[in-house]
XYZ file of C-alpha atoms in Angstrom:
664
model
C 49.897 -107.083 -185.689
C 51.674 -110.020 -187.387
C 49.894 -113.105 -188.721
C 50.929 -115.298 -185.774
C 49.409 -112.865 -183.243
C 46.304 -112.555 -185.333
C 45.975 -116.345 -185.476
C 46.296 -116.627 -181.687
C 43.599 -113.986 -181.260
C 41.244 -115.872 -183.597
C 41.915 -119.128 -181.760
C 41.111 -117.457 -178.430
C 37.805 -116.101 -179.748
C 36.804 -119.424 -181.283
C 37.610 -121.233 -178.042
C 35.832 -118.663 -175.794
C 36.668 -120.674 -172.661
C 40.281 -119.667 -173.146
C 39.400 -115.987 -172.708
C 39.661 -116.077 -168.934
C 43.046 -117.783 -169.155
C 44.224 -115.152 -171.618
C 43.111 -112.423 -169.161
C 44.513 -113.479 -165.815
C 43.365 -110.270 -164.119
C 39.718 -111.039 -164.810
C 37.413 -108.093 -164.023
C 33.840 -106.880 -164.546
C 34.996 -105.265 -167.797
C 36.266 -108.625 -168.978
C 32.861 -110.091 -168.147
C 31.277 -107.535 -170.482
C 33.773 -108.430 -173.196
C 33.199 -112.134 -172.632
C 29.423 -111.800 -172.983
C 29.920 -109.776 -176.144
C 32.141 -112.481 -177.647
C 29.408 -115.018 -176.907
C 26.824 -112.866 -178.706
C 29.130 -112.420 -181.694
C 29.582 -116.186 -182.022
C 26.122 -117.487 -181.144
C 23.698 -114.655 -182.009
C 25.302 -112.724 -184.860
C 27.202 -115.567 -186.498
C 30.323 -113.436 -186.934
C 33.616 -115.078 -187.896
C 36.786 -113.575 -186.320
C 38.884 -115.202 -189.044
C 37.061 -113.126 -191.669
C 37.585 -109.483 -190.643
C 35.073 -106.971 -191.957
C 36.010 -103.623 -193.464
C 34.721 -100.476 -191.787
C 31.181 -99.687 -192.854
C 30.485 -95.999 -193.497
C 26.837 -95.090 -194.114
C 25.840 -92.804 -196.966
C 25.683 -89.040 -196.537
C 21.867 -89.130 -196.715
C 21.655 -91.846 -194.056
C 24.116 -89.948 -191.854
C 22.003 -86.800 -192.149
C 18.900 -88.725 -191.068
C 20.700 -90.048 -187.981
C 22.020 -86.568 -187.133
C 18.576 -84.977 -187.578
C 17.038 -87.475 -185.149
C 19.352 -86.249 -182.375
C 19.700 -82.637 -183.524
C 18.642 -81.058 -180.206
C 21.000 -83.328 -178.313
C 23.925 -82.534 -180.630
C 23.426 -78.807 -180.041
C 23.627 -79.369 -176.288
C 26.527 -81.850 -176.473
C 28.742 -79.773 -178.765
C 30.419 -77.763 -176.008
C 31.078 -80.880 -173.919
C 32.642 -82.927 -176.708
C 34.825 -80.030 -177.811
C 36.050 -79.538 -174.258
C 36.868 -83.234 -173.917
C 38.643 -83.337 -177.269
C 40.840 -80.388 -176.290
C 42.099 -82.480 -173.363
C 42.842 -85.674 -175.311
C 43.884 -84.542 -178.809
C 47.553 -84.162 -177.914
C 47.578 -87.757 -176.596
C 46.716 -89.209 -180.022
C 42.987 -89.819 -179.445
C 40.041 -88.992 -181.645
C 36.557 -88.361 -180.304
C 33.381 -89.938 -181.630
C 29.756 -89.548 -180.642
C 27.321 -92.214 -181.793
C 23.558 -92.360 -181.632
C 21.803 -95.219 -179.838
C 22.168 -97.439 -182.935
C 25.960 -97.125 -183.135
C 26.224 -94.686 -186.076
C 28.882 -92.012 -185.547
C 27.048 -88.674 -185.760
C 29.947 -86.498 -184.609
C 33.702 -86.822 -185.095
C 36.616 -84.736 -183.823
C 40.030 -85.661 -185.165
C 42.231 -85.371 -188.220
C 39.818 -85.634 -191.136
C 42.716 -86.074 -193.564
C 44.157 -89.170 -191.856
C 43.199 -92.084 -194.122
C 44.127 -94.568 -191.386
C 41.260 -93.311 -189.235
C 38.780 -93.653 -192.074
C 39.996 -97.167 -192.841
C 39.750 -98.197 -189.162
C 36.212 -96.875 -188.886
C 37.161 -94.035 -186.565
C 35.248 -91.570 -188.650
C 31.939 -89.770 -189.180
C 29.162 -92.106 -190.346
C 30.926 -95.323 -189.270
C 28.700 -98.154 -188.023
C 30.025 -99.634 -184.763
C 26.955 -101.650 -183.829
C 27.902 -104.946 -182.226
C 25.912 -106.897 -184.825
C 28.204 -105.640 -187.590
C 31.551 -104.661 -186.018
C 31.571 -107.282 -183.259
C 32.929 -106.578 -179.790
C 33.927 -102.904 -179.527
C 33.657 -100.130 -176.971
C 30.697 -98.445 -178.665
C 28.757 -101.540 -179.711
C 29.209 -103.354 -176.397
C 28.385 -100.171 -174.454
C 25.084 -99.997 -176.361
C 24.243 -103.621 -175.547
C 25.375 -103.564 -171.898
C 24.471 -99.964 -171.001
C 27.778 -99.560 -169.139
C 31.012 -97.650 -169.662
C 33.981 -99.790 -170.664
C 37.340 -99.911 -172.395
C 37.844 -102.283 -175.311
C 41.611 -102.559 -175.497
C 43.423 -104.155 -178.419
C 42.779 -107.939 -178.274
C 39.467 -107.333 -176.481
C 38.046 -106.582 -179.946
C 36.284 -109.505 -181.627
C 37.291 -108.555 -185.155
C 41.023 -109.136 -185.656
C 41.251 -106.051 -187.878
C 40.618 -103.922 -184.769
C 43.216 -105.449 -182.458
C 45.575 -102.484 -182.752
C 42.895 -100.079 -181.450
C 42.093 -98.980 -177.924
C 38.617 -97.505 -177.425
C 36.801 -96.229 -174.336
C 33.084 -95.447 -174.333
C 30.373 -94.305 -171.912
C 26.572 -94.238 -172.340
C 24.506 -91.033 -172.311
C 20.858 -91.525 -171.371
C 17.780 -89.366 -171.812
C 15.653 -88.227 -168.828
C 13.546 -91.380 -169.033
C 16.609 -93.622 -168.721
C 16.689 -94.713 -172.363
C 20.020 -94.809 -174.195
C 20.446 -91.620 -176.188
C 24.065 -91.695 -177.369
C 27.522 -93.129 -176.685
C 30.609 -90.985 -176.138
C 33.845 -92.622 -177.296
C 37.536 -91.774 -177.442
C 39.781 -94.026 -179.526
C 43.389 -94.310 -180.602
C 45.044 -96.223 -183.434
C 47.915 -97.211 -181.168
C 48.267 -97.499 -177.418
C 50.243 -99.041 -174.597
C 49.897 -102.803 -174.424
C 48.495 -102.725 -170.856
C 44.735 -102.231 -170.358
C 45.511 -100.334 -167.128
C 46.884 -97.497 -169.259
C 43.256 -96.634 -170.137
C 41.930 -96.314 -166.560
C 42.200 -92.532 -166.584
C 40.542 -92.367 -170.012
C 37.599 -94.351 -168.609
C 37.129 -91.988 -165.665
C 37.495 -88.923 -167.891
C 34.920 -90.041 -170.435
C 32.412 -91.025 -167.719
C 32.732 -87.537 -166.225
C 32.072 -85.805 -169.543
C 29.243 -88.184 -170.413
C 27.527 -87.218 -167.152
C 28.066 -83.508 -167.792
C 26.575 -83.779 -171.275
C 23.684 -85.896 -170.017
C 22.867 -83.384 -167.272
C 23.116 -80.452 -169.678
C 20.599 -82.179 -171.952
C 18.328 -82.886 -168.964
C 18.326 -79.194 -168.023
C 17.621 -78.275 -171.645
C 14.669 -80.652 -171.869
C 13.160 -79.395 -168.584
C 14.079 -75.735 -168.891
C 10.414 -74.762 -168.451
C 9.983 -76.849 -165.282
C 11.177 -76.395 -161.733
C 14.375 -78.440 -161.261
C 15.825 -79.545 -157.937
C 19.591 -80.103 -158.040
C 21.321 -81.786 -155.112
C 24.594 -83.315 -154.003
C 26.231 -84.818 -150.917
C 28.489 -81.749 -150.689
C 27.088 -78.352 -149.795
C 30.142 -76.620 -151.243
C 29.876 -78.290 -154.667
C 26.132 -78.491 -155.227
C 25.862 -75.103 -156.962
C 28.446 -75.963 -159.621
C 28.365 -79.749 -159.737
C 25.128 -81.063 -158.288
C 25.032 -84.728 -159.249
C 21.301 -85.452 -158.843
C 18.631 -83.664 -160.890
C 14.850 -83.894 -160.462
C 12.265 -82.140 -162.653
C 9.089 -81.329 -160.696
C 5.499 -80.365 -161.370
C 3.474 -77.838 -159.365
C 2.691 -80.334 -156.590
C 6.248 -81.582 -156.219
C 5.691 -84.795 -158.178
C 8.917 -85.996 -159.800
C 8.486 -85.820 -163.571
C 11.961 -87.070 -164.467
C 15.441 -87.564 -163.019
C 18.961 -87.914 -164.347
C 20.904 -91.161 -163.976
C 22.072 -90.426 -160.417
C 18.569 -89.309 -159.440
C 16.989 -92.448 -160.870
C 19.492 -94.568 -158.928
C 18.301 -92.916 -155.709
C 14.643 -93.412 -156.643
C 15.178 -97.142 -157.171
C 16.334 -97.359 -153.537
C 13.215 -95.572 -152.318
C 10.108 -97.728 -151.998
C 6.991 -95.555 -151.668
C 4.126 -96.941 -149.617
C 1.719 -96.537 -152.521
C 2.193 -97.088 -156.224
C 1.304 -93.490 -156.982
C 3.776 -90.990 -158.398
C 6.672 -90.190 -156.073
C 6.851 -86.636 -154.757
C 10.090 -84.973 -153.775
C 8.763 -84.038 -150.292
C 8.075 -87.738 -149.666
C 11.534 -88.700 -150.877
C 13.216 -86.100 -148.656
C 10.799 -86.255 -145.691
C 10.012 -82.553 -145.805
C 7.270 -80.107 -146.711
C 6.763 -78.814 -150.245
C 7.303 -75.345 -148.816
C 10.775 -76.335 -147.556
C 11.787 -76.960 -151.160
C 10.041 -73.978 -152.726
C 11.489 -71.504 -150.228
C 15.160 -72.473 -150.658
C 16.046 -69.526 -152.880
C 14.148 -67.001 -150.773
C 14.922 -68.106 -147.235
C 18.327 -69.806 -147.352
C 21.230 -67.407 -147.038
C 23.432 -69.247 -149.544
C 20.619 -70.640 -151.677
C 21.276 -74.159 -150.389
C 19.248 -76.293 -147.961
C 19.960 -79.667 -146.375
C 17.559 -82.603 -146.619
C 17.620 -86.193 -145.381
C 16.575 -89.048 -147.672
C 13.534 -90.875 -146.320
C 14.362 -93.929 -144.228
C 18.109 -93.269 -144.275
C 20.758 -91.089 -142.675
C 21.942 -89.865 -146.082
C 22.147 -86.068 -146.234
C 21.629 -84.195 -149.501
C 22.134 -80.473 -150.085
C 19.783 -78.985 -152.657
C 19.286 -75.861 -154.766
C 16.394 -74.796 -156.993
C 16.619 -73.991 -160.679
C 13.494 -72.052 -161.553
C 11.788 -72.179 -164.981
C 13.320 -69.912 -167.614
C 9.958 -68.559 -168.725
C 6.668 -68.587 -166.900
C 3.293 -68.988 -168.534
C -0.057 -68.634 -166.807
C -0.093 -72.374 -166.180
C 3.409 -72.653 -164.777
C 4.571 -72.610 -161.191
C 4.876 -69.232 -159.453
C 7.166 -70.158 -156.565
C 6.731 -66.959 -154.561
C 2.933 -67.227 -154.738
C 2.982 -70.848 -153.585
C 5.274 -69.981 -150.681
C 3.047 -67.136 -149.537
C 0.068 -69.478 -149.430
C 1.865 -72.079 -147.357
C 2.272 -72.356 -143.590
C 2.791 -69.020 -141.851
C 6.184 -68.034 -140.539
C 6.527 -68.032 -136.762
C 9.758 -66.247 -135.942
C 10.256 -67.533 -132.403
C 10.149 -71.110 -133.714
C 11.735 -70.464 -137.121
C 14.903 -69.099 -135.581
C 15.496 -72.274 -133.570
C 17.026 -73.945 -136.612
C 18.714 -73.040 -139.860
C 19.245 -75.838 -142.336
C 18.721 -79.146 -140.606
C 16.021 -81.502 -141.960
C 15.201 -83.137 -138.618
C 14.891 -79.774 -136.873
C 12.734 -78.364 -139.666
C 10.387 -81.325 -139.315
C 10.194 -80.805 -135.554
C 9.585 -77.064 -135.897
C 6.921 -77.651 -138.531
C 5.026 -79.964 -136.173
C 5.489 -77.525 -133.293
C 3.953 -74.734 -135.385
C 0.895 -76.803 -136.182
C 0.369 -77.762 -132.532
C 1.331 -74.566 -130.733
C -2.272 -73.333 -130.319
C -3.621 -76.740 -129.319
C -3.815 -77.724 -125.665
C -2.578 -81.228 -126.384
C 0.350 -82.343 -124.203
C 3.689 -82.649 -125.992
C 6.638 -84.912 -125.223
C 10.021 -83.495 -126.260
C 12.735 -86.118 -126.723
C 16.432 -85.410 -127.036
C 19.804 -85.941 -125.458
C 20.996 -83.704 -122.674
C 22.038 -80.311 -123.990
C 20.014 -80.322 -127.219
C 17.724 -77.447 -126.165
C 14.529 -79.053 -124.951
C 13.586 -76.203 -122.617
C 14.296 -73.563 -125.256
C 11.924 -75.340 -127.642
C 9.279 -75.564 -124.923
C 9.580 -71.825 -124.225
C 9.254 -71.053 -127.933
C 6.103 -73.166 -128.206
C 4.619 -71.422 -125.182
C 5.664 -67.991 -126.440
C 3.947 -68.470 -129.806
C 0.757 -70.032 -128.425
C -2.480 -68.459 -127.228
C -1.123 -68.924 -123.678
C 1.883 -66.659 -124.317
C 0.652 -63.955 -121.884
C 0.261 -66.495 -119.073
C 3.016 -68.064 -116.909
C 5.601 -70.548 -118.151
C 6.761 -72.633 -115.197
C 9.668 -75.052 -115.581
C 10.681 -77.800 -113.173
C 13.616 -80.143 -113.544
C 12.444 -83.416 -112.059
C 16.032 -84.685 -111.842
C 17.424 -81.612 -110.059
C 14.922 -81.241 -107.204
C 15.504 -83.595 -104.244
C 12.854 -86.312 -104.038
C 11.833 -85.093 -100.600
C 10.942 -81.650 -102.000
C 9.560 -82.344 -105.445
C 6.065 -83.168 -104.181
C 5.678 -79.887 -102.304
C 7.349 -77.944 -105.152
C 4.894 -79.322 -107.678
C 1.634 -79.615 -105.775
C 2.119 -76.964 -103.091
C 0.984 -77.272 -99.481
C -1.608 -75.857 -97.137
C -0.748 -73.626 -94.124
C 0.701 -75.562 -91.199
C 1.546 -78.649 -93.221
C 5.280 -78.463 -92.505
C 7.249 -77.297 -89.526
C 9.221 -74.342 -90.786
C 7.030 -74.018 -93.886
C 5.452 -70.785 -95.010
C 2.719 -69.624 -92.702
C 0.309 -69.119 -95.589
C 1.361 -72.286 -97.365
C 2.571 -72.383 -101.001
C 0.758 -72.791 -104.294
C 3.271 -75.057 -105.978
C 4.425 -74.856 -109.593
C 1.288 -76.486 -110.987
C -0.916 -73.745 -109.537
C 1.625 -71.071 -110.472
C 1.302 -72.211 -114.086
C -2.489 -71.837 -114.070
C -3.629 -70.448 -117.421
C -0.200 -71.068 -118.912
C 2.295 -73.854 -119.506
C 3.985 -76.298 -117.124
C 7.274 -77.662 -118.431
C 8.398 -80.905 -116.792
C 12.011 -81.483 -117.735
C 13.520 -84.962 -117.273
C 10.095 -86.425 -116.586
C 11.659 -89.892 -116.668
C 13.301 -89.134 -113.299
C 10.036 -88.336 -111.514
C 9.484 -90.705 -108.557
C 6.898 -93.397 -109.287
C 4.532 -92.448 -106.451
C 4.320 -88.862 -107.718
C 3.476 -90.028 -111.229
C 0.083 -91.187 -109.964
C -0.664 -87.757 -108.483
C 0.409 -86.013 -111.672
C -1.789 -88.323 -113.748
C -4.771 -87.385 -111.596
C -4.048 -83.680 -112.066
C -3.933 -84.072 -115.840
C -7.043 -86.238 -115.963
C -9.230 -84.147 -113.617
C -7.899 -80.631 -114.150
C -7.543 -80.214 -110.383
C -4.628 -80.205 -107.962
C -4.766 -81.094 -104.274
C -2.002 -79.341 -102.275
C -0.359 -81.300 -99.469
C -2.377 -81.000 -96.283
C -5.395 -79.486 -98.076
C -8.887 -80.943 -98.044
C -10.270 -79.311 -101.176
C -8.763 -79.525 -104.664
C -8.077 -76.412 -106.726
C -9.245 -76.111 -110.340
C -6.434 -75.466 -112.809
C -6.068 -74.841 -116.526
C -2.603 -75.761 -117.727
C -0.876 -77.166 -120.770
C 1.872 -79.678 -119.984
C 5.049 -79.976 -122.014
C 7.330 -82.771 -120.833
C 10.871 -83.616 -121.876
C 13.327 -86.430 -121.309
C 16.511 -88.002 -122.599
C 15.379 -91.404 -121.292
C 13.771 -94.263 -123.179
C 10.349 -94.108 -121.552
C 9.102 -97.299 -123.199
C 11.995 -99.153 -121.589
C 11.229 -97.535 -118.230
C 7.624 -98.686 -118.617
C 8.814 -102.233 -119.335
C 11.029 -102.057 -116.239
C 8.129 -100.877 -114.077
C 9.709 -97.460 -113.427
C 7.249 -95.316 -115.376
C 3.467 -95.460 -115.567
C 2.164 -96.424 -118.994
C -1.070 -94.446 -118.546
C 0.918 -91.297 -117.695
C 3.086 -91.836 -120.750
C 0.073 -91.806 -123.058
C -1.398 -88.817 -121.214
C 1.816 -86.829 -121.778
C 2.493 -88.070 -125.284
C -0.174 -86.249 -127.280
C 2.565 -85.785 -129.879
C 6.317 -86.309 -129.884
C 8.890 -83.685 -130.857
C 12.391 -85.040 -131.425
C 15.542 -82.938 -131.164
C 18.645 -84.191 -133.002
C 22.076 -84.223 -131.445
C 24.490 -81.473 -132.405
C 26.638 -84.078 -134.161
C 23.737 -84.987 -136.452
C 22.718 -81.418 -137.290
C 23.438 -79.988 -140.722
C 23.526 -76.384 -139.472
C 26.468 -76.717 -137.075
C 28.517 -74.059 -138.844
C 25.717 -71.527 -138.557
C 25.228 -72.262 -134.873
C 28.940 -71.903 -134.203
C 29.114 -68.506 -135.901
C 25.977 -67.249 -134.188
C 26.999 -68.321 -130.693
C 30.485 -66.864 -131.049
C 29.011 -63.582 -132.245
C 26.900 -63.459 -129.093
C 29.843 -64.302 -126.824
C 32.115 -61.707 -128.427
C 31.288 -60.100 -131.810
C 34.872 -58.867 -132.144
C 36.340 -62.392 -132.203
C 36.389 -64.521 -135.326
C 37.089 -68.196 -135.982
C 39.977 -69.115 -138.256
C 39.330 -71.883 -140.786
C 41.410 -74.492 -138.927
C 39.368 -73.931 -135.756
C 36.088 -74.135 -137.642
C 37.194 -77.391 -139.289
C 38.074 -78.882 -135.891
C 34.726 -77.841 -134.403
C 32.792 -79.274 -137.342
C 34.710 -82.558 -137.141
C 34.195 -83.010 -133.384
C 31.463 -85.381 -132.169
C 30.007 -83.074 -129.422
C 28.869 -85.572 -126.773
C 27.669 -82.624 -124.653
C 25.716 -81.155 -127.585
C 25.058 -77.407 -127.849
C 25.806 -76.673 -124.201
C 29.309 -78.095 -124.688
C 29.696 -75.992 -127.826
C 28.873 -72.843 -125.846
C 31.440 -73.761 -123.189
C 34.057 -74.510 -125.817
C 33.551 -71.180 -127.584
C 33.528 -69.338 -124.259
C 36.812 -70.965 -123.284
C 38.407 -70.290 -126.680
C 37.348 -66.642 -126.570
C 38.853 -66.306 -123.097
C 42.288 -67.665 -124.033
C 42.774 -66.082 -127.468
C 44.561 -62.746 -127.406
C 44.546 -61.596 -131.012
C 40.821 -61.524 -131.708
C 41.096 -64.693 -133.777
C 40.425 -68.187 -132.456
C 42.689 -70.829 -133.959
C 42.756 -74.569 -133.447
C 45.375 -74.040 -130.729
C 42.842 -72.183 -128.570
C 40.376 -75.072 -128.499
C 40.119 -77.549 -125.594
C 41.856 -80.909 -125.866
C 38.709 -82.857 -126.636
C 38.164 -80.857 -129.833
C 41.541 -81.682 -131.336
C 43.895 -84.643 -131.219
C 47.072 -82.741 -131.986
C 46.962 -80.354 -129.030
C 47.935 -81.262 -125.460
C 46.309 -78.787 -123.150
C 43.909 -79.437 -120.280
C 40.682 -77.594 -119.896
C 37.830 -77.992 -117.452
C 34.619 -77.578 -119.420
C 31.523 -78.203 -117.288
C 28.133 -78.630 -118.902
C 24.925 -76.676 -118.319
C 21.682 -75.866 -120.080
C 21.382 -74.072 -123.416
C 18.995 -73.970 -126.362
C 19.052 -73.514 -130.116
C 18.748 -70.486 -132.454
C 19.944 -69.469 -135.861
C 19.499 -66.041 -137.365
C 21.170 -62.740 -136.571
C 18.459 -60.121 -136.071
C 17.347 -58.024 -133.086
C 14.396 -60.192 -132.100
C 16.734 -63.096 -131.336
C 18.279 -61.545 -128.259
C 16.123 -63.367 -125.716
C 16.745 -66.774 -127.272
C 20.479 -66.174 -127.708
C 20.684 -65.090 -124.084
C 19.183 -68.424 -123.057
C 22.235 -70.028 -124.638
C 24.888 -67.813 -123.233
C 23.800 -66.259 -119.964
C 23.709 -69.628 -118.239
C 27.266 -70.282 -119.368
C 29.260 -67.068 -119.488
C 29.908 -65.674 -116.028
C 29.440 -68.622 -113.701
C 31.075 -71.190 -115.953
C 34.109 -69.051 -116.784
C 34.550 -68.151 -113.146
C 34.365 -71.775 -112.003
C 36.770 -72.915 -114.729
C 39.411 -70.319 -113.987
C 38.983 -70.598 -110.234
C 39.506 -74.364 -110.407
C 42.721 -73.924 -112.403
C 44.037 -71.271 -110.006
C 43.390 -73.473 -106.989
C 44.924 -76.482 -108.742
C 48.151 -74.515 -109.303
C 48.000 -72.931 -105.830
C 47.397 -69.500 -107.335
C 50.588 -69.628 -109.404
C 49.580 -67.264 -112.231
C 52.538 -68.276 -114.408
C 51.598 -71.953 -114.174
C 47.972 -71.207 -115.052
C 49.016 -69.056 -118.019
C 51.337 -71.798 -119.256
C 48.606 -74.435 -119.074
C 46.148 -72.194 -120.906
C 48.749 -71.173 -123.488
C 48.316 -67.435 -122.809
C 50.297 -64.652 -121.179
C 50.151 -63.746 -117.481
C 48.425 -60.389 -118.214
C 45.650 -62.277 -119.956
C 45.049 -64.371 -116.848
C 44.940 -61.237 -114.692
C 42.567 -59.609 -117.159
C 40.199 -62.572 -117.012
C 40.395 -62.635 -113.205
C 39.427 -58.974 -113.056
C 36.563 -59.448 -115.471
C 35.238 -62.411 -113.474
C 35.851 -60.686 -110.130
C 38.309 -63.308 -108.884
C 40.673 -61.944 -106.221
C 43.929 -63.446 -105.004
C 43.698 -64.817 -101.434
C 45.336 -62.617 -98.830
C 47.787 -65.347 -97.833
C 49.208 -65.685 -101.382
């Protein structure tokens, strides 16, 4: 740079207020540079008009600095060599400094005297106190990655350089080293270094994480990421754990998450608390998850993280034996376990259901229509001590109000004209010794709520027209999609009944919110037709859809797609209109009840049937029959609308026992 340019640079530094004017595109990086210039002038007493030569420490001093970070250098070597191989042809050199700004590693042309003179060399001191504003020195002071481009440097002898640096921190969050790439000459625009900044931040994180794993190689490490597909190879958050799940240390991304989490107490934070799960859910990832990955939700947020376990390299008698801990945890209950795969909310619900299944406390199951409330209730009953007794279900919204009282409470002989001569027990008596499931309890008429409350409080039921009550022993499971507290406020639901039913609350997430959608889709399709597979474009469309009808709508969608595909492979073109925005085809997809399951083993048949039997025959028949009637039994028109051939329509008609009217 000529003397005139150098003079202008010195004038700008000395009149710091002119820095913003000299950098019209002011940015956070420029703020870092500006603060550094202030420190150079006011704290260090440096003079930009008196440039300093590069300071290279002695060989003995260099060795002392290298020895202090010897373990780190062994870990970092592969990362810095990989980065250098990507930048060497672009004219950059690579430098690694310790936390004091002494270059402890250098990759570049060792015979280039210009590099040695500029301080881009092994043993050079780039601390801000000596060298002034620079990428390395300012990175050390600010703890942030930045580019110091040409005239950003305080010392005028450095204004031909462009340098980009990123911090590397130890597991406690203290600065460990600074990774830097520099060039003697570069484009005049700072924007030319944007890619260099991103590249060096990436490699700094990789080196930092490699050092973290080295330091905690004898501890259990939990690695997680927002992407299930990338977590195995590029998990961004790392947590080292002790035998109780207490977080011993975290990498930079992990510490950032911890700062957002405010534990109730000031005690050490455990990973189960952070992820709102059981310690067993974390320990069993490797053994119970098919792909070695499990989904978790961060406490108090909707943020989903997918995690894997890295077990200790060597075990001593005092170290964690994961398999032993798992075996001592909560027992596995297959009928409940198979209701979910890898969804945090469902796991929490199933865990609570397991703990309460043998208790006679009433349970309130909350969830939108179609999320599987009855299937969960059946699983709780089937795994309880009442499993050999009746399970009676009543949908309070489906039975006419005029009949629900007699259906529930029964009636004595002669109570109704046209009634049974011997009377009827009613569902409450039928459930004696077992479980009564009251679905859509929020739709129960108000006057019947009082009678139900009396039954629950007294353990007796009085049939209509009877004079003597009947003793009963039942457990009540109730379910609703309604906001019962709002109904109470509106005077439509009894508050005392609410507290009688709500011994504990089990919440079912919507299908849209579930992390195991892909597993459910594959399982349900296998049950509908094992010979049919989903192509990737269809799977992507199903995963992206919002599913307002929840799992029951998913069953209908898969049933429809299986019916219209002809090649044994469902593509996006076989899906109903609501599942894709680039397909114009009508489909009538009614909704009906289904539940939730996950695994593929013989003991699942009963649960899987509860999904599909309700949907398959009747739903397909009604769908196709409606289309045929709409097109006045014109098979060609129906085939065209469905996007299939006429023989396929005839085949489906035969399978569903639909016959053409005689007058057609």
